[in-house]
Short mmCIF file of N, CA and C in Angstrom, two decimals:
data_model
loop_
_atom_site.label_atom_id
_atom_site.label_comp_id
_atom_site.label_asym_id
_atom_site.label_seq_id
_atom_site.Cartn_x
_atom_site.Cartn_y
_atom_site.Cartn_z
N MET E 1 33.49 -21.07 1.15
CA MET E 1 32.22 -21.31 1.76
C MET E 1 31.74 -20.09 2.54
N CYS E 2 32.67 -19.48 3.31
CA CYS E 2 32.33 -18.30 4.09
C CYS E 2 31.97 -17.14 3.17
N VAL E 3 32.65 -17.03 2.03
CA VAL E 3 32.36 -15.96 1.07
C VAL E 3 30.96 -16.13 0.51
N ALA E 4 30.58 -17.37 0.19
CA ALA E 4 29.25 -17.65 -0.35
C ALA E 4 28.18 -17.29 0.67
N MET E 5 28.43 -17.62 1.94
CA MET E 5 27.45 -17.30 2.98
C MET E 5 27.36 -15.79 3.19
N ALA E 6 28.48 -15.11 3.04
CA ALA E 6 28.47 -13.65 3.22
C ALA E 6 27.75 -12.96 2.06
N LEU E 7 27.89 -13.53 0.86
CA LEU E 7 27.26 -12.92 -0.31
C LEU E 7 25.81 -13.35 -0.51
N ALA E 8 25.37 -14.40 0.16
CA ALA E 8 24.02 -14.93 -0.03
C ALA E 8 22.92 -13.88 0.18
N PRO E 9 22.96 -13.09 1.27
CA PRO E 9 21.89 -12.10 1.43
C PRO E 9 21.87 -11.06 0.30
N ALA E 10 23.03 -10.65 -0.16
CA ALA E 10 23.09 -9.67 -1.25
C ALA E 10 22.55 -10.28 -2.54
N LEU E 11 22.91 -11.55 -2.82
CA LEU E 11 22.43 -12.22 -4.03
C LEU E 11 20.91 -12.42 -3.97
N LEU E 12 20.39 -12.82 -2.81
CA LEU E 12 18.95 -13.01 -2.66
C LEU E 12 18.21 -11.68 -2.81
N SER E 13 18.79 -10.60 -2.26
CA SER E 13 18.19 -9.28 -2.39
C SER E 13 18.16 -8.84 -3.85
N ALA E 14 19.24 -9.08 -4.59
CA ALA E 14 19.29 -8.72 -6.00
C ALA E 14 18.27 -9.54 -6.79
N GLN E 15 18.16 -10.83 -6.46
CA GLN E 15 17.18 -11.70 -7.15
C GLN E 15 15.76 -11.20 -6.87
N SER E 16 15.48 -10.83 -5.62
CA SER E 16 14.15 -10.33 -5.27
C SER E 16 13.86 -9.03 -6.03
N LEU E 17 14.82 -8.13 -6.13
CA LEU E 17 14.65 -6.88 -6.86
C LEU E 17 14.40 -7.16 -8.34
N ARG E 18 15.13 -8.12 -8.91
CA ARG E 18 14.97 -8.47 -10.31
C ARG E 18 13.56 -9.04 -10.56
N GLN E 19 13.03 -9.86 -9.62
CA GLN E 19 11.69 -10.40 -9.77
C GLN E 19 10.64 -9.31 -9.66
N GLN E 20 10.82 -8.37 -8.73
CA GLN E 20 9.86 -7.27 -8.61
C GLN E 20 9.85 -6.43 -9.87
N THR E 21 11.02 -6.16 -10.44
CA THR E 21 11.11 -5.37 -11.65
C THR E 21 10.47 -6.12 -12.82
N ALA E 22 10.67 -7.43 -12.87
CA ALA E 22 10.11 -8.23 -13.96
C ALA E 22 8.59 -8.21 -13.94
N TYR E 23 7.97 -8.08 -12.76
CA TYR E 23 6.52 -8.10 -12.67
C TYR E 23 5.89 -6.71 -12.60
N SER E 24 6.67 -5.66 -12.76
CA SER E 24 6.07 -4.33 -12.75
C SER E 24 5.50 -4.02 -14.13
N VAL E 25 4.38 -3.34 -14.14
CA VAL E 25 3.71 -2.97 -15.38
C VAL E 25 3.69 -1.45 -15.44
N ASP E 26 4.19 -0.90 -16.54
CA ASP E 26 4.17 0.55 -16.69
C ASP E 26 2.77 1.00 -17.05
N GLY E 27 2.38 2.15 -16.54
CA GLY E 27 1.09 2.71 -16.90
C GLY E 27 -0.03 2.27 -15.97
N PRO E 28 -1.25 2.40 -16.46
CA PRO E 28 -2.43 2.10 -15.63
C PRO E 28 -2.43 0.65 -15.13
N GLN E 29 -3.01 0.47 -13.96
CA GLN E 29 -3.12 -0.85 -13.35
C GLN E 29 -4.55 -1.36 -13.30
N GLN E 30 -5.53 -0.52 -13.68
CA GLN E 30 -6.92 -0.92 -13.64
C GLN E 30 -7.74 -0.13 -14.65
N VAL E 31 -8.86 -0.71 -15.04
CA VAL E 31 -9.75 -0.08 -16.01
C VAL E 31 -11.19 -0.24 -15.53
N LEU E 32 -11.94 0.83 -15.60
CA LEU E 32 -13.39 0.80 -15.35
C LEU E 32 -14.05 1.18 -16.66
N SER E 33 -14.85 0.27 -17.23
CA SER E 33 -15.42 0.53 -18.55
C SER E 33 -16.88 0.12 -18.62
N ALA E 34 -17.57 0.69 -19.61
CA ALA E 34 -18.98 0.40 -19.84
C ALA E 34 -19.27 0.51 -21.32
N ASN E 35 -20.33 -0.15 -21.75
CA ASN E 35 -20.79 -0.02 -23.12
C ASN E 35 -21.67 1.23 -23.19
N PRO E 36 -21.28 2.24 -23.96
CA PRO E 36 -22.05 3.49 -23.99
C PRO E 36 -23.33 3.41 -24.82
N PHE E 37 -23.49 2.35 -25.61
CA PHE E 37 -24.65 2.24 -26.49
C PHE E 37 -25.81 1.47 -25.87
N LEU E 38 -25.54 0.52 -25.01
CA LEU E 38 -26.60 -0.32 -24.45
C LEU E 38 -27.67 0.46 -23.68
N PRO E 39 -27.32 1.51 -22.90
CA PRO E 39 -28.38 2.23 -22.20
C PRO E 39 -29.43 2.84 -23.14
N LEU E 40 -29.07 3.10 -24.38
CA LEU E 40 -30.05 3.61 -25.33
C LEU E 40 -31.17 2.61 -25.56
N PHE E 41 -30.90 1.33 -25.32
CA PHE E 41 -31.88 0.26 -25.54
C PHE E 41 -32.37 -0.35 -24.22
N GLY E 42 -32.08 0.32 -23.09
CA GLY E 42 -32.54 -0.18 -21.80
C GLY E 42 -31.68 -1.29 -21.22
N ASN E 43 -30.46 -1.44 -21.70
CA ASN E 43 -29.56 -2.49 -21.24
C ASN E 43 -28.28 -1.85 -20.69
N PHE E 44 -27.42 -2.65 -20.04
CA PHE E 44 -26.12 -2.11 -19.62
C PHE E 44 -25.10 -3.23 -19.54
N GLN E 45 -23.84 -2.81 -19.56
CA GLN E 45 -22.69 -3.71 -19.41
C GLN E 45 -21.58 -2.89 -18.75
N LEU E 46 -21.04 -3.38 -17.64
CA LEU E 46 -20.03 -2.66 -16.87
C LEU E 46 -18.95 -3.65 -16.44
N GLU E 47 -17.67 -3.19 -16.46
CA GLU E 47 -16.58 -4.08 -16.05
C GLU E 47 -15.50 -3.29 -15.32
N TYR E 48 -14.95 -3.91 -14.27
CA TYR E 48 -13.78 -3.39 -13.56
C TYR E 48 -12.68 -4.44 -13.70
N GLU E 49 -11.51 -4.03 -14.19
CA GLU E 49 -10.40 -4.96 -14.44
C GLU E 49 -9.15 -4.44 -13.73
N ARG E 50 -8.41 -5.36 -13.10
CA ARG E 50 -7.19 -4.98 -12.36
C ARG E 50 -6.05 -5.92 -12.74
N VAL E 51 -4.86 -5.35 -12.89
CA VAL E 51 -3.66 -6.11 -13.23
C VAL E 51 -3.21 -6.94 -12.04
N ILE E 52 -2.92 -8.23 -12.29
CA ILE E 52 -2.32 -9.10 -11.28
C ILE E 52 -0.83 -9.21 -11.54
N ASN E 53 -0.45 -9.44 -12.78
CA ASN E 53 0.95 -9.43 -13.21
C ASN E 53 0.97 -9.06 -14.69
N PRO E 54 2.11 -8.98 -15.35
CA PRO E 54 2.16 -8.44 -16.71
C PRO E 54 1.29 -9.15 -17.76
N ASN E 55 0.89 -10.38 -17.50
CA ASN E 55 0.07 -11.03 -18.52
C ASN E 55 -1.28 -11.52 -18.00
N VAL E 56 -1.66 -11.20 -16.77
CA VAL E 56 -2.93 -11.66 -16.21
C VAL E 56 -3.63 -10.52 -15.48
N THR E 57 -4.95 -10.45 -15.70
CA THR E 57 -5.78 -9.50 -14.96
C THR E 57 -6.97 -10.25 -14.37
N PHE E 58 -7.58 -9.62 -13.38
CA PHE E 58 -8.79 -10.14 -12.76
C PHE E 58 -9.86 -9.09 -12.96
N ALA E 59 -11.08 -9.50 -13.27
CA ALA E 59 -12.14 -8.53 -13.53
C ALA E 59 -13.46 -8.98 -12.92
N PHE E 60 -14.29 -7.99 -12.57
CA PHE E 60 -15.68 -8.20 -12.20
C PHE E 60 -16.52 -7.53 -13.27
N ALA E 61 -17.57 -8.21 -13.71
CA ALA E 61 -18.42 -7.64 -14.76
C ALA E 61 -19.88 -7.89 -14.42
N GLY E 62 -20.71 -7.01 -14.91
CA GLY E 62 -22.16 -7.16 -14.76
C GLY E 62 -22.84 -6.69 -16.03
N SER E 63 -23.94 -7.34 -16.36
CA SER E 63 -24.67 -6.93 -17.56
C SER E 63 -26.14 -7.26 -17.41
N LEU E 64 -26.93 -6.54 -18.18
CA LEU E 64 -28.37 -6.76 -18.27
C LEU E 64 -28.74 -6.51 -19.72
N THR E 65 -29.18 -7.56 -20.44
CA THR E 65 -29.49 -7.44 -21.86
C THR E 65 -30.75 -8.23 -22.21
N GLU E 66 -31.34 -7.88 -23.34
CA GLU E 66 -32.50 -8.60 -23.85
C GLU E 66 -32.10 -9.37 -25.10
N TRP E 67 -32.70 -10.55 -25.26
CA TRP E 67 -32.45 -11.40 -26.43
C TRP E 67 -33.72 -12.23 -26.63
N ASP E 68 -34.30 -12.16 -27.80
CA ASP E 68 -35.52 -12.92 -28.11
C ASP E 68 -36.62 -12.71 -27.07
N ASP E 69 -36.85 -11.47 -26.67
CA ASP E 69 -37.86 -11.09 -25.68
C ASP E 69 -37.58 -11.61 -24.27
N ASP E 70 -36.42 -12.19 -24.04
CA ASP E 70 -36.03 -12.64 -22.71
C ASP E 70 -34.98 -11.67 -22.17
N ARG E 71 -34.92 -11.54 -20.85
CA ARG E 71 -33.97 -10.62 -20.22
C ARG E 71 -32.91 -11.42 -19.49
N TYR E 72 -31.64 -11.17 -19.81
CA TYR E 72 -30.50 -11.88 -19.23
C TYR E 72 -29.74 -10.94 -18.31
N SER E 73 -29.56 -11.35 -17.05
CA SER E 73 -28.75 -10.57 -16.11
C SER E 73 -27.61 -11.45 -15.63
N ASN E 74 -26.41 -10.87 -15.53
CA ASN E 74 -25.22 -11.64 -15.19
C ASN E 74 -24.29 -10.85 -14.29
N ILE E 75 -23.65 -11.57 -13.37
CA ILE E 75 -22.53 -11.05 -12.59
C ILE E 75 -21.43 -12.09 -12.74
N ASP E 76 -20.24 -11.65 -13.17
CA ASP E 76 -19.15 -12.57 -13.48
C ASP E 76 -17.84 -12.14 -12.84
N ALA E 77 -17.01 -13.14 -12.53
CA ALA E 77 -15.61 -12.93 -12.15
C ALA E 77 -14.78 -13.52 -13.28
N LYS E 78 -13.84 -12.72 -13.82
CA LYS E 78 -13.08 -13.12 -14.99
C LYS E 78 -11.58 -13.15 -14.68
N LEU E 79 -10.92 -14.10 -15.31
CA LEU E 79 -9.47 -14.15 -15.31
C LEU E 79 -9.07 -13.99 -16.77
N ARG E 80 -8.30 -12.94 -17.07
CA ARG E 80 -7.96 -12.63 -18.46
C ARG E 80 -6.45 -12.74 -18.67
N LEU E 81 -6.07 -13.45 -19.72
CA LEU E 81 -4.68 -13.64 -20.09
C LEU E 81 -4.35 -12.72 -21.25
N TYR E 82 -3.28 -11.97 -21.12
CA TYR E 82 -2.73 -11.16 -22.22
C TYR E 82 -1.45 -11.84 -22.69
N PRO E 83 -1.52 -12.62 -23.77
CA PRO E 83 -0.37 -13.45 -24.19
C PRO E 83 0.90 -12.65 -24.49
N GLN E 84 0.78 -11.39 -24.90
CA GLN E 84 1.97 -10.60 -25.24
C GLN E 84 2.61 -9.99 -23.99
N GLU E 85 2.11 -10.35 -22.79
CA GLU E 85 2.64 -9.90 -21.51
C GLU E 85 2.68 -8.39 -21.37
N ASN E 86 1.60 -7.75 -21.78
CA ASN E 86 1.44 -6.31 -21.62
C ASN E 86 0.01 -6.08 -21.15
N ALA E 87 -0.25 -6.40 -19.89
CA ALA E 87 -1.60 -6.40 -19.34
C ALA E 87 -2.35 -5.10 -19.64
N LEU E 88 -3.62 -5.25 -19.90
CA LEU E 88 -4.57 -4.19 -20.26
C LEU E 88 -4.42 -3.69 -21.69
N ARG E 89 -3.48 -4.26 -22.46
CA ARG E 89 -3.26 -3.81 -23.83
C ARG E 89 -3.22 -5.00 -24.78
N GLY E 90 -3.91 -4.86 -25.90
CA GLY E 90 -3.83 -5.88 -26.94
C GLY E 90 -4.81 -7.01 -26.75
N VAL E 91 -4.41 -8.18 -27.24
CA VAL E 91 -5.26 -9.36 -27.23
C VAL E 91 -5.42 -9.88 -25.81
N GLY E 92 -6.67 -10.15 -25.42
CA GLY E 92 -6.97 -10.73 -24.12
C GLY E 92 -7.88 -11.93 -24.29
N LEU E 93 -7.57 -13.01 -23.58
CA LEU E 93 -8.38 -14.23 -23.61
C LEU E 93 -8.87 -14.47 -22.19
N ALA E 94 -10.19 -14.53 -22.01
CA ALA E 94 -10.75 -14.61 -20.66
C ALA E 94 -11.62 -15.83 -20.48
N ALA E 95 -11.64 -16.31 -19.25
CA ALA E 95 -12.60 -17.32 -18.80
C ALA E 95 -13.29 -16.73 -17.58
N SER E 96 -14.58 -16.98 -17.46
CA SER E 96 -15.31 -16.41 -16.33
C SER E 96 -16.30 -17.40 -15.74
N VAL E 97 -16.58 -17.22 -14.47
CA VAL E 97 -17.64 -17.93 -13.79
C VAL E 97 -18.53 -16.88 -13.15
N GLY E 98 -19.79 -17.20 -13.02
CA GLY E 98 -20.68 -16.20 -12.46
C GLY E 98 -22.05 -16.76 -12.13
N LEU E 99 -22.96 -15.84 -11.95
CA LEU E 99 -24.36 -16.16 -11.67
C LEU E 99 -25.20 -15.43 -12.70
N GLY E 100 -26.08 -16.17 -13.35
CA GLY E 100 -26.92 -15.57 -14.38
C GLY E 100 -28.39 -15.80 -14.08
N GLY E 101 -29.19 -14.87 -14.55
CA GLY E 101 -30.63 -14.99 -14.43
C GLY E 101 -31.26 -14.75 -15.79
N ILE E 102 -32.30 -15.52 -16.09
CA ILE E 102 -33.02 -15.36 -17.35
C ILE E 102 -34.49 -15.18 -17.01
N ARG E 103 -35.04 -14.02 -17.39
CA ARG E 103 -36.47 -13.77 -17.21
C ARG E 103 -37.15 -14.07 -18.53
N ARG E 104 -37.91 -15.14 -18.56
CA ARG E 104 -38.60 -15.56 -19.77
C ARG E 104 -39.90 -14.78 -19.90
N ALA E 105 -40.11 -14.23 -21.09
CA ALA E 105 -41.35 -13.51 -21.36
C ALA E 105 -42.52 -14.49 -21.36
N GLY E 106 -43.68 -14.03 -20.94
CA GLY E 106 -44.87 -14.86 -20.96
C GLY E 106 -45.24 -15.25 -22.38
N LEU E 107 -45.82 -16.44 -22.53
CA LEU E 107 -46.20 -16.94 -23.84
C LEU E 107 -47.69 -17.21 -23.89
N GLN E 108 -48.26 -16.93 -25.03
CA GLN E 108 -49.65 -17.28 -25.25
C GLN E 108 -49.68 -18.34 -26.35
N ASP E 109 -50.23 -19.50 -26.01
CA ASP E 109 -50.29 -20.61 -26.95
C ASP E 109 -51.75 -20.84 -27.33
N CYS E 110 -52.04 -20.75 -28.64
CA CYS E 110 -53.41 -20.92 -29.12
C CYS E 110 -53.44 -22.02 -30.19
N PRO E 111 -53.43 -23.28 -29.78
CA PRO E 111 -53.51 -24.35 -30.78
C PRO E 111 -54.87 -24.33 -31.48
N GLN E 112 -54.91 -24.87 -32.68
CA GLN E 112 -56.18 -24.90 -33.42
C GLN E 112 -57.21 -25.74 -32.67
N ASP E 113 -58.44 -25.28 -32.69
CA ASP E 113 -59.58 -25.98 -32.06
C ASP E 113 -59.41 -26.20 -30.57
N SER E 114 -58.61 -25.35 -29.90
CA SER E 114 -58.42 -25.45 -28.45
C SER E 114 -58.39 -24.05 -27.87
N PRO E 115 -58.76 -23.93 -26.60
CA PRO E 115 -58.68 -22.60 -25.98
C PRO E 115 -57.22 -22.18 -25.78
N CYS E 116 -57.01 -20.88 -25.77
CA CYS E 116 -55.66 -20.34 -25.58
C CYS E 116 -55.22 -20.53 -24.13
N THR E 117 -53.93 -20.78 -23.96
CA THR E 117 -53.34 -20.83 -22.63
C THR E 117 -52.22 -19.79 -22.57
N PHE E 118 -52.01 -19.24 -21.39
CA PHE E 118 -50.97 -18.23 -21.21
C PHE E 118 -50.01 -18.70 -20.14
N THR E 119 -48.72 -18.69 -20.46
CA THR E 119 -47.68 -19.01 -19.50
C THR E 119 -47.10 -17.68 -19.01
N PRO E 120 -47.16 -17.41 -17.71
CA PRO E 120 -46.66 -16.11 -17.20
C PRO E 120 -45.14 -16.01 -17.28
N ASN E 121 -44.64 -14.78 -17.04
CA ASN E 121 -43.19 -14.57 -16.97
C ASN E 121 -42.60 -15.51 -15.92
N THR E 122 -41.44 -16.07 -16.24
CA THR E 122 -40.74 -16.91 -15.28
C THR E 122 -39.28 -16.47 -15.24
N THR E 123 -38.65 -16.65 -14.09
CA THR E 123 -37.23 -16.32 -13.94
C THR E 123 -36.47 -17.55 -13.49
N VAL E 124 -35.38 -17.83 -14.17
CA VAL E 124 -34.50 -18.95 -13.81
C VAL E 124 -33.13 -18.37 -13.48
N ARG E 125 -32.49 -18.93 -12.46
CA ARG E 125 -31.15 -18.49 -12.07
C ARG E 125 -30.24 -19.69 -11.95
N GLY E 126 -28.97 -19.46 -12.24
CA GLY E 126 -28.01 -20.55 -12.10
C GLY E 126 -26.60 -20.08 -12.39
N PRO E 127 -25.64 -20.95 -12.16
CA PRO E 127 -24.25 -20.60 -12.44
C PRO E 127 -24.01 -20.49 -13.95
N THR E 128 -22.96 -19.75 -14.29
CA THR E 128 -22.59 -19.58 -15.70
C THR E 128 -21.09 -19.80 -15.85
N PHE E 129 -20.71 -20.13 -17.08
CA PHE E 129 -19.30 -20.21 -17.45
C PHE E 129 -19.19 -19.58 -18.83
N ALA E 130 -18.16 -18.77 -19.05
CA ALA E 130 -18.00 -18.11 -20.34
C ALA E 130 -16.54 -18.05 -20.75
N VAL E 131 -16.33 -17.94 -22.05
CA VAL E 131 -15.02 -17.67 -22.61
C VAL E 131 -15.16 -16.46 -23.53
N GLU E 132 -14.08 -15.70 -23.64
CA GLU E 132 -14.15 -14.44 -24.39
C GLU E 132 -12.78 -14.12 -24.99
N GLY E 133 -12.80 -13.60 -26.18
CA GLY E 133 -11.62 -13.04 -26.80
C GLY E 133 -11.85 -11.56 -27.01
N SER E 134 -10.86 -10.73 -26.75
CA SER E 134 -11.06 -9.29 -26.90
C SER E 134 -9.74 -8.62 -27.28
N TYR E 135 -9.86 -7.37 -27.66
CA TYR E 135 -8.69 -6.54 -27.94
C TYR E 135 -8.93 -5.20 -27.26
N GLN E 136 -7.95 -4.74 -26.49
CA GLN E 136 -8.10 -3.48 -25.75
C GLN E 136 -6.99 -2.51 -26.13
N TRP E 137 -7.41 -1.27 -26.41
CA TRP E 137 -6.48 -0.19 -26.72
C TRP E 137 -6.49 0.78 -25.55
N LEU E 138 -5.31 1.27 -25.16
CA LEU E 138 -5.20 2.36 -24.19
C LEU E 138 -4.68 3.56 -24.97
N LEU E 139 -5.48 4.62 -25.02
CA LEU E 139 -5.17 5.76 -25.86
C LEU E 139 -4.89 7.01 -25.04
N GLY E 140 -4.26 7.99 -25.67
CA GLY E 140 -3.96 9.26 -25.04
C GLY E 140 -2.54 9.29 -24.51
N THR E 141 -2.08 10.47 -24.14
CA THR E 141 -0.71 10.61 -23.65
C THR E 141 -0.50 9.90 -22.33
N ARG E 142 -1.55 9.77 -21.53
CA ARG E 142 -1.45 9.06 -20.23
C ARG E 142 -2.01 7.65 -20.31
N ASN E 143 -2.40 7.20 -21.51
CA ASN E 143 -3.04 5.88 -21.67
C ASN E 143 -4.25 5.73 -20.76
N ALA E 144 -5.04 6.79 -20.63
CA ALA E 144 -6.16 6.79 -19.70
C ALA E 144 -7.50 6.44 -20.34
N THR E 145 -7.56 6.39 -21.66
CA THR E 145 -8.81 6.04 -22.33
C THR E 145 -8.70 4.61 -22.85
N ALA E 146 -9.61 3.75 -22.39
CA ALA E 146 -9.60 2.34 -22.81
C ALA E 146 -10.77 2.10 -23.75
N ILE E 147 -10.49 1.46 -24.86
CA ILE E 147 -11.53 1.03 -25.80
C ILE E 147 -11.34 -0.46 -26.02
N THR E 148 -12.43 -1.24 -25.84
CA THR E 148 -12.34 -2.69 -25.92
C THR E 148 -13.43 -3.24 -26.83
N ALA E 149 -13.05 -4.20 -27.67
CA ALA E 149 -14.00 -4.92 -28.52
C ALA E 149 -13.71 -6.41 -28.36
N GLY E 150 -14.78 -7.21 -28.28
CA GLY E 150 -14.56 -8.65 -28.14
C GLY E 150 -15.84 -9.43 -28.34
N PHE E 151 -15.69 -10.75 -28.33
CA PHE E 151 -16.83 -11.65 -28.47
C PHE E 151 -16.52 -12.96 -27.75
N GLY E 152 -17.56 -13.73 -27.49
CA GLY E 152 -17.38 -15.01 -26.81
C GLY E 152 -18.68 -15.77 -26.74
N ALA E 153 -18.76 -16.68 -25.78
CA ALA E 153 -19.96 -17.49 -25.56
C ALA E 153 -20.11 -17.76 -24.07
N LYS E 154 -21.37 -17.85 -23.63
CA LYS E 154 -21.68 -18.08 -22.22
C LYS E 154 -22.64 -19.26 -22.10
N ARG E 155 -22.34 -20.14 -21.16
CA ARG E 155 -23.19 -21.30 -20.89
C ARG E 155 -23.93 -21.08 -19.58
N TYR E 156 -25.25 -21.24 -19.62
CA TYR E 156 -26.10 -21.14 -18.43
C TYR E 156 -26.38 -22.55 -17.94
N PHE E 157 -26.05 -22.84 -16.69
CA PHE E 157 -26.28 -24.16 -16.13
C PHE E 157 -27.64 -24.19 -15.44
N VAL E 158 -28.68 -24.24 -16.26
CA VAL E 158 -30.07 -24.33 -15.79
C VAL E 158 -30.73 -25.46 -16.59
N GLY E 159 -31.85 -25.95 -16.09
CA GLY E 159 -32.55 -27.04 -16.76
C GLY E 159 -33.14 -26.63 -18.10
N GLN E 160 -33.08 -27.52 -19.06
CA GLN E 160 -33.61 -27.24 -20.40
C GLN E 160 -35.12 -27.00 -20.35
N ASP E 161 -35.84 -27.68 -19.46
CA ASP E 161 -37.29 -27.48 -19.35
C ASP E 161 -37.62 -26.04 -18.97
N GLU E 162 -36.79 -25.44 -18.12
CA GLU E 162 -37.02 -24.07 -17.68
C GLU E 162 -36.82 -23.06 -18.80
N LEU E 163 -36.06 -23.43 -19.84
CA LEU E 163 -35.77 -22.52 -20.94
C LEU E 163 -36.74 -22.65 -22.10
N ARG E 164 -37.65 -23.61 -22.05
CA ARG E 164 -38.65 -23.80 -23.11
C ARG E 164 -38.01 -23.79 -24.49
N ASP E 165 -37.15 -24.73 -24.74
CA ASP E 165 -36.52 -24.94 -26.05
C ASP E 165 -35.55 -23.85 -26.48
N ARG E 166 -35.07 -23.03 -25.59
CA ARG E 166 -34.02 -22.06 -25.91
C ARG E 166 -32.67 -22.70 -25.58
N SER E 167 -31.65 -22.27 -26.27
CA SER E 167 -30.31 -22.80 -26.04
C SER E 167 -29.76 -22.30 -24.71
N ARG E 168 -28.99 -23.15 -24.05
CA ARG E 168 -28.32 -22.75 -22.80
C ARG E 168 -27.01 -22.04 -23.08
N VAL E 169 -26.56 -22.05 -24.33
CA VAL E 169 -25.33 -21.35 -24.71
C VAL E 169 -25.71 -20.14 -25.55
N ARG E 170 -25.22 -18.98 -25.16
CA ARG E 170 -25.53 -17.74 -25.85
C ARG E 170 -24.26 -17.03 -26.28
N PRO E 171 -24.28 -16.39 -27.44
CA PRO E 171 -23.12 -15.58 -27.83
C PRO E 171 -23.04 -14.33 -26.96
N THR E 172 -21.84 -13.84 -26.75
CA THR E 172 -21.65 -12.60 -26.00
C THR E 172 -20.83 -11.63 -26.85
N GLY E 173 -20.99 -10.37 -26.58
CA GLY E 173 -20.23 -9.35 -27.28
C GLY E 173 -19.81 -8.27 -26.31
N ARG E 174 -18.75 -7.61 -26.65
CA ARG E 174 -18.26 -6.53 -25.78
C ARG E 174 -17.74 -5.39 -26.62
N LEU E 175 -18.27 -4.23 -26.39
CA LEU E 175 -17.78 -2.98 -26.96
C LEU E 175 -17.88 -1.98 -25.83
N SER E 176 -16.74 -1.58 -25.30
CA SER E 176 -16.79 -0.69 -24.14
C SER E 176 -15.74 0.40 -24.23
N ILE E 177 -16.06 1.47 -23.54
CA ILE E 177 -15.15 2.62 -23.43
C ILE E 177 -14.99 2.88 -21.95
N GLY E 178 -13.74 3.12 -21.52
CA GLY E 178 -13.55 3.29 -20.10
C GLY E 178 -12.38 4.17 -19.74
N TYR E 179 -12.15 4.23 -18.45
CA TYR E 179 -11.08 5.05 -17.87
C TYR E 179 -10.04 4.11 -17.26
N ALA E 180 -8.79 4.26 -17.68
CA ALA E 180 -7.68 3.47 -17.15
C ALA E 180 -6.91 4.33 -16.16
N PHE E 181 -6.63 3.77 -14.99
CA PHE E 181 -5.90 4.52 -13.96
C PHE E 181 -4.98 3.62 -13.17
#
């Protein structure tokens, strides 16, 4: 009994060291990335991702894009799972919550035998939820260049009347190049 009590601190220390080693990730611990093509079209997409443990990361993302003459702006917090337990590399599955805004373009409605009416631009804001699948490569001798491709879907929690017959669920895409450090 006395031997067990004497060895307990050493055993606990070894267990703690083993747990710390098990959760260490070699290489970069964070990535800052952007889509280099979207600014050519007046849009942007930016993401910061940080390792929490070998198979989970946390990310903040922002985007501004156009779709069907409407402008979508989003700020999201993401939790991403890397099933192969090599965070920032390979297959990533993410869920996110955020705040989205949709600026609806003005409409001109001219029914037959009636005067035209014009609906001005309107903006709707509300919470969002999204899911995403992606694949990320870390390239170079220092694994400092990140390239990511992915797709998913985002749900806007706003009233259907505010969207004028547009879907509240939109496809999402991700193609980004970034710096891993």
